[in-house]
Amino acid sequence: MKQLSVRISAYEQDLMKNVLHRIFSDGGSMNVHELAMREVVSERQLHRKFAGWIGIGPKRFSEIVRFHRVLASIHQNPVSDWAALAVEHGFYDQAHLIRHFRKFYGDTPRTAAKEHHLMMSDLYNRLDKPSVILKS
């Protein structure tokens, strides 16, 4: 069988690098309209090219990036103010954060924080080496 060779222009490569950079540097908060405006392409063309390269549209990809940023924040620091966390990551309010989080995690951010804490506690308690603190 012949293999299809797809020739990708330097313009398309630069476009994708720029869009991916914008999505990652903004934490997935920038909407598709603004991404397209900043790259001087139509939203439709951006979606078509992005989906061709990545396999999903820029909106879904941005949602995934934003979800990972929220999850990383939850894992790094205990959260006491969920509304502040929501605003920090570009959500309108806490309810918007919870709806978005459930789409990818299947449960609330609070549940994810509790599960992370339990996993870390379980990992620590199963270490093969004795604790430095408990040495006699």
PDB file of C-alpha atoms in Angstrom:
ATOM      1  CA  MET A   1       0.000   0.000   0.000  1.00  0.00           C
ATOM      2  CA  LYS A   2       1.117   3.510  -0.712  1.00  0.00           C
ATOM      3  CA  GLN A   3       1.537   5.797   2.199  1.00  0.00           C
ATOM      4  CA  LEU A   4      -0.045   9.189   1.934  1.00  0.00           C
ATOM      5  CA  SER A   5       2.350  11.968   2.579  1.00  0.00           C
ATOM      6  CA  VAL A   6       0.764  15.117   3.830  1.00  0.00           C
ATOM      7  CA  ARG A   7       2.785  18.236   3.231  1.00  0.00           C
ATOM      8  CA  ILE A   8       2.302  20.741   5.955  1.00  0.00           C
ATOM      9  CA  SER A   9       3.254  24.286   5.185  1.00  0.00           C
ATOM     10  CA  ALA A  10       5.508  26.350   7.391  1.00  0.00           C
ATOM     11  CA  TYR A  11       2.544  28.703   7.886  1.00  0.00           C
ATOM     12  CA  GLU A  12       0.418  25.896   9.336  1.00  0.00           C
ATOM     13  CA  GLN A  13       3.242  24.733  11.583  1.00  0.00           C
ATOM     14  CA  ASP A  14       3.751  28.256  12.904  1.00  0.00           C
ATOM     15  CA  LEU A  15       0.001  28.715  13.342  1.00  0.00           C
ATOM     16  CA  MET A  16      -0.267  25.548  15.416  1.00  0.00           C
ATOM     17  CA  LYS A  17       2.792  26.386  17.509  1.00  0.00           C
ATOM     18  CA  ASN A  18       1.373  29.830  18.228  1.00  0.00           C
ATOM     19  CA  VAL A  19      -2.105  28.558  19.081  1.00  0.00           C
ATOM     20  CA  LEU A  20      -0.771  25.811  21.345  1.00  0.00           C
ATOM     21  CA  HIS A  21       1.532  28.310  23.049  1.00  0.00           C
ATOM     22  CA  ARG A  22      -1.382  30.683  23.635  1.00  0.00           C
ATOM     23  CA  ILE A  23      -3.580  27.903  25.032  1.00  0.00           C
ATOM     24  CA  PHE A  24      -0.913  26.611  27.405  1.00  0.00           C
ATOM     25  CA  SER A  25       0.351  30.028  28.533  1.00  0.00           C
ATOM     26  CA  ASP A  26      -3.209  31.209  29.206  1.00  0.00           C
ATOM     27  CA  GLY A  27      -4.156  27.997  30.991  1.00  0.00           C
ATOM     28  CA  GLY A  28      -6.927  27.218  28.519  1.00  0.00           C
ATOM     29  CA  SER A  29      -8.947  30.305  29.422  1.00  0.00           C
ATOM     30  CA  MET A  30      -8.814  32.058  26.044  1.00  0.00           C
ATOM     31  CA  ASN A  31     -11.880  31.409  23.878  1.00  0.00           C
ATOM     32  CA  VAL A  32     -11.689  30.260  20.254  1.00  0.00           C
ATOM     33  CA  HIS A  33     -12.834  33.625  18.899  1.00  0.00           C
ATOM     34  CA  GLU A  34      -9.952  35.406  20.620  1.00  0.00           C
ATOM     35  CA  LEU A  35      -7.449  32.721  19.548  1.00  0.00           C
ATOM     36  CA  ALA A  36      -8.553  33.115  15.929  1.00  0.00           C
ATOM     37  CA  MET A  37      -8.419  36.913  16.132  1.00  0.00           C
ATOM     38  CA  ARG A  38      -4.889  36.882  17.534  1.00  0.00           C
ATOM     39  CA  GLU A  39      -3.731  34.509  14.787  1.00  0.00           C
ATOM     40  CA  VAL A  40      -5.625  36.428  12.084  1.00  0.00           C
ATOM     41  CA  VAL A  41      -7.599  33.403  10.851  1.00  0.00           C
ATOM     42  CA  SER A  42     -11.295  32.616  10.879  1.00  0.00           C
ATOM     43  CA  GLU A  43     -12.672  30.523  13.710  1.00  0.00           C
ATOM     44  CA  ARG A  44     -13.742  27.902  11.199  1.00  0.00           C
ATOM     45  CA  GLN A  45     -10.277  27.683   9.633  1.00  0.00           C
ATOM     46  CA  LEU A  46      -8.657  27.514  13.077  1.00  0.00           C
ATOM     47  CA  HIS A  47     -10.992  24.711  14.122  1.00  0.00           C
ATOM     48  CA  ARG A  48     -10.385  22.764  10.917  1.00  0.00           C
ATOM     49  CA  LYS A  49      -6.581  23.053  11.079  1.00  0.00           C
ATOM     50  CA  PHE A  50      -6.428  22.417  14.836  1.00  0.00           C
ATOM     51  CA  ALA A  51      -8.659  19.345  14.628  1.00  0.00           C
ATOM     52  CA  GLY A  52      -6.545  18.059  11.757  1.00  0.00           C
ATOM     53  CA  TRP A  53      -3.366  18.342  13.800  1.00  0.00           C
ATOM     54  CA  ILE A  54      -4.551  17.436  17.288  1.00  0.00           C
ATOM     55  CA  GLY A  55      -7.673  15.353  16.648  1.00  0.00           C
ATOM     56  CA  ILE A  56     -10.037  17.533  18.653  1.00  0.00           C
ATOM     57  CA  GLY A  57     -11.105  21.149  18.345  1.00  0.00           C
ATOM     58  CA  PRO A  58      -9.369  24.038  20.100  1.00  0.00           C
ATOM     59  CA  LYS A  59     -12.269  24.573  22.490  1.00  0.00           C
ATOM     60  CA  ARG A  60     -12.189  21.001  23.823  1.00  0.00           C
ATOM     61  CA  PHE A  61      -8.387  21.070  23.985  1.00  0.00           C
ATOM     62  CA  SER A  62      -8.520  24.324  25.981  1.00  0.00           C
ATOM     63  CA  GLU A  63     -11.071  22.790  28.354  1.00  0.00           C
ATOM     64  CA  ILE A  64      -8.728  19.861  28.989  1.00  0.00           C
ATOM     65  CA  VAL A  65      -5.778  22.178  29.633  1.00  0.00           C
ATOM     66  CA  ARG A  66      -7.872  24.234  32.049  1.00  0.00           C
ATOM     67  CA  PHE A  67      -9.060  21.081  33.832  1.00  0.00           C
ATOM     68  CA  HIS A  68      -5.456  19.927  34.282  1.00  0.00           C
ATOM     69  CA  ARG A  69      -4.478  23.329  35.668  1.00  0.00           C
ATOM     70  CA  VAL A  70      -7.287  23.188  38.231  1.00  0.00           C
ATOM     71  CA  LEU A  71      -6.386  19.617  39.170  1.00  0.00           C
ATOM     72  CA  ALA A  72      -2.725  20.580  39.602  1.00  0.00           C
ATOM     73  CA  SER A  73      -3.734  23.509  41.842  1.00  0.00           C
ATOM     74  CA  ILE A  74      -5.849  21.199  43.972  1.00  0.00           C
ATOM     75  CA  HIS A  75      -2.980  18.722  44.306  1.00  0.00           C
ATOM     76  CA  GLN A  76      -0.354  21.362  45.124  1.00  0.00           C
ATOM     77  CA  ASN A  77      -2.173  23.300  47.829  1.00  0.00           C
ATOM     78  CA  PRO A  78      -5.123  22.649  50.087  1.00  0.00           C
ATOM     79  CA  VAL A  79      -8.037  24.739  48.858  1.00  0.00           C
ATOM     80  CA  SER A  80     -10.152  26.636  51.350  1.00  0.00           C
ATOM     81  CA  ASP A  81     -11.831  29.096  48.983  1.00  0.00           C
ATOM     82  CA  TRP A  82     -13.310  27.295  45.969  1.00  0.00           C
ATOM     83  CA  ALA A  83     -14.800  30.486  44.540  1.00  0.00           C
ATOM     84  CA  ALA A  84     -11.330  32.098  44.482  1.00  0.00           C
ATOM     85  CA  LEU A  85      -9.920  29.008  42.758  1.00  0.00           C
ATOM     86  CA  ALA A  86     -12.669  29.275  40.145  1.00  0.00           C
ATOM     87  CA  VAL A  87     -11.905  32.932  39.420  1.00  0.00           C
ATOM     88  CA  GLU A  88      -8.150  32.251  39.381  1.00  0.00           C
ATOM     89  CA  HIS A  89      -8.651  29.748  36.558  1.00  0.00           C
ATOM     90  CA  GLY A  90     -11.000  31.887  34.488  1.00  0.00           C
ATOM     91  CA  PHE A  91     -14.381  30.497  35.522  1.00  0.00           C
ATOM     92  CA  TYR A  92     -17.350  32.775  36.128  1.00  0.00           C
ATOM     93  CA  ASP A  93     -18.102  31.302  39.540  1.00  0.00           C
ATOM     94  CA  GLN A  94     -17.797  28.187  41.665  1.00  0.00           C
ATOM     95  CA  ALA A  95     -20.777  26.482  39.993  1.00  0.00           C
ATOM     96  CA  HIS A  96     -19.167  26.951  36.569  1.00  0.00           C
ATOM     97  CA  LEU A  97     -15.950  25.365  37.895  1.00  0.00           C
ATOM     98  CA  ILE A  98     -17.851  22.396  39.336  1.00  0.00           C
ATOM     99  CA  ARG A  99     -19.787  21.750  36.093  1.00  0.00           C
ATOM    100  CA  HIS A 100     -16.587  21.909  34.051  1.00  0.00           C
ATOM    101  CA  PHE A 101     -14.694  19.700  36.515  1.00  0.00           C
ATOM    102  CA  ARG A 102     -17.428  17.058  36.582  1.00  0.00           C
ATOM    103  CA  LYS A 103     -17.296  16.793  32.802  1.00  0.00           C
ATOM    104  CA  PHE A 104     -13.717  15.482  32.974  1.00  0.00           C
ATOM    105  CA  TYR A 105     -13.379  14.028  36.464  1.00  0.00           C
ATOM    106  CA  GLY A 106     -16.869  12.724  37.060  1.00  0.00           C
ATOM    107  CA  ASP A 107     -17.123  14.356  40.463  1.00  0.00           C
ATOM    108  CA  THR A 108     -16.576  17.656  42.263  1.00  0.00           C
ATOM    109  CA  PRO A 109     -13.203  19.317  42.851  1.00  0.00           C
ATOM    110  CA  ARG A 110     -13.658  18.793  46.602  1.00  0.00           C
ATOM    111  CA  THR A 111     -13.940  15.036  46.036  1.00  0.00           C
ATOM    112  CA  ALA A 112     -10.801  15.114  43.880  1.00  0.00           C
ATOM    113  CA  ALA A 113      -8.938  16.928  46.674  1.00  0.00           C
ATOM    114  CA  LYS A 114     -10.058  14.349  49.241  1.00  0.00           C
ATOM    115  CA  GLU A 115      -9.096  11.462  46.950  1.00  0.00           C
ATOM    116  CA  HIS A 116      -5.674  13.006  46.325  1.00  0.00           C
ATOM    117  CA  HIS A 117      -5.115  13.426  50.054  1.00  0.00           C
ATOM    118  CA  LEU A 118      -6.076   9.780  50.653  1.00  0.00           C
ATOM    119  CA  MET A 119      -3.802   8.567  47.843  1.00  0.00           C
ATOM    120  CA  MET A 120      -0.851  10.530  49.234  1.00  0.00           C
ATOM    121  CA  SER A 121      -1.518   9.252  52.741  1.00  0.00           C
ATOM    122  CA  ASP A 122      -1.780   5.689  51.444  1.00  0.00           C
ATOM    123  CA  LEU A 123       1.439   6.079  49.445  1.00  0.00           C
ATOM    124  CA  TYR A 124       3.302   7.441  52.466  1.00  0.00           C
ATOM    125  CA  ASN A 125       2.040   4.650  54.719  1.00  0.00           C
ATOM    126  CA  ARG A 126       3.187   1.944  52.284  1.00  0.00           C
ATOM    127  CA  LEU A 127       6.801   3.057  51.948  1.00  0.00           C
ATOM    128  CA  ASP A 128       9.264   0.169  52.334  1.00  0.00           C
ATOM    129  CA  LYS A 129      11.856   2.327  54.055  1.00  0.00           C
ATOM    130  CA  PRO A 130      11.336   3.232  57.669  1.00  0.00           C
ATOM    131  CA  SER A 131      10.644   6.837  58.394  1.00  0.00           C
ATOM    132  CA  VAL A 132      13.577   9.010  59.454  1.00  0.00           C
ATOM    133  CA  ILE A 133      11.407  10.325  62.252  1.00  0.00           C
ATOM    134  CA  LEU A 134      10.757   6.851  63.709  1.00  0.00           C
ATOM    135  CA  LYS A 135      14.413   5.725  63.814  1.00  0.00           C
ATOM    136  CA  SER A 136      15.714   5.041  67.272  1.00  0.00           C
TER     137      SER A 136
END
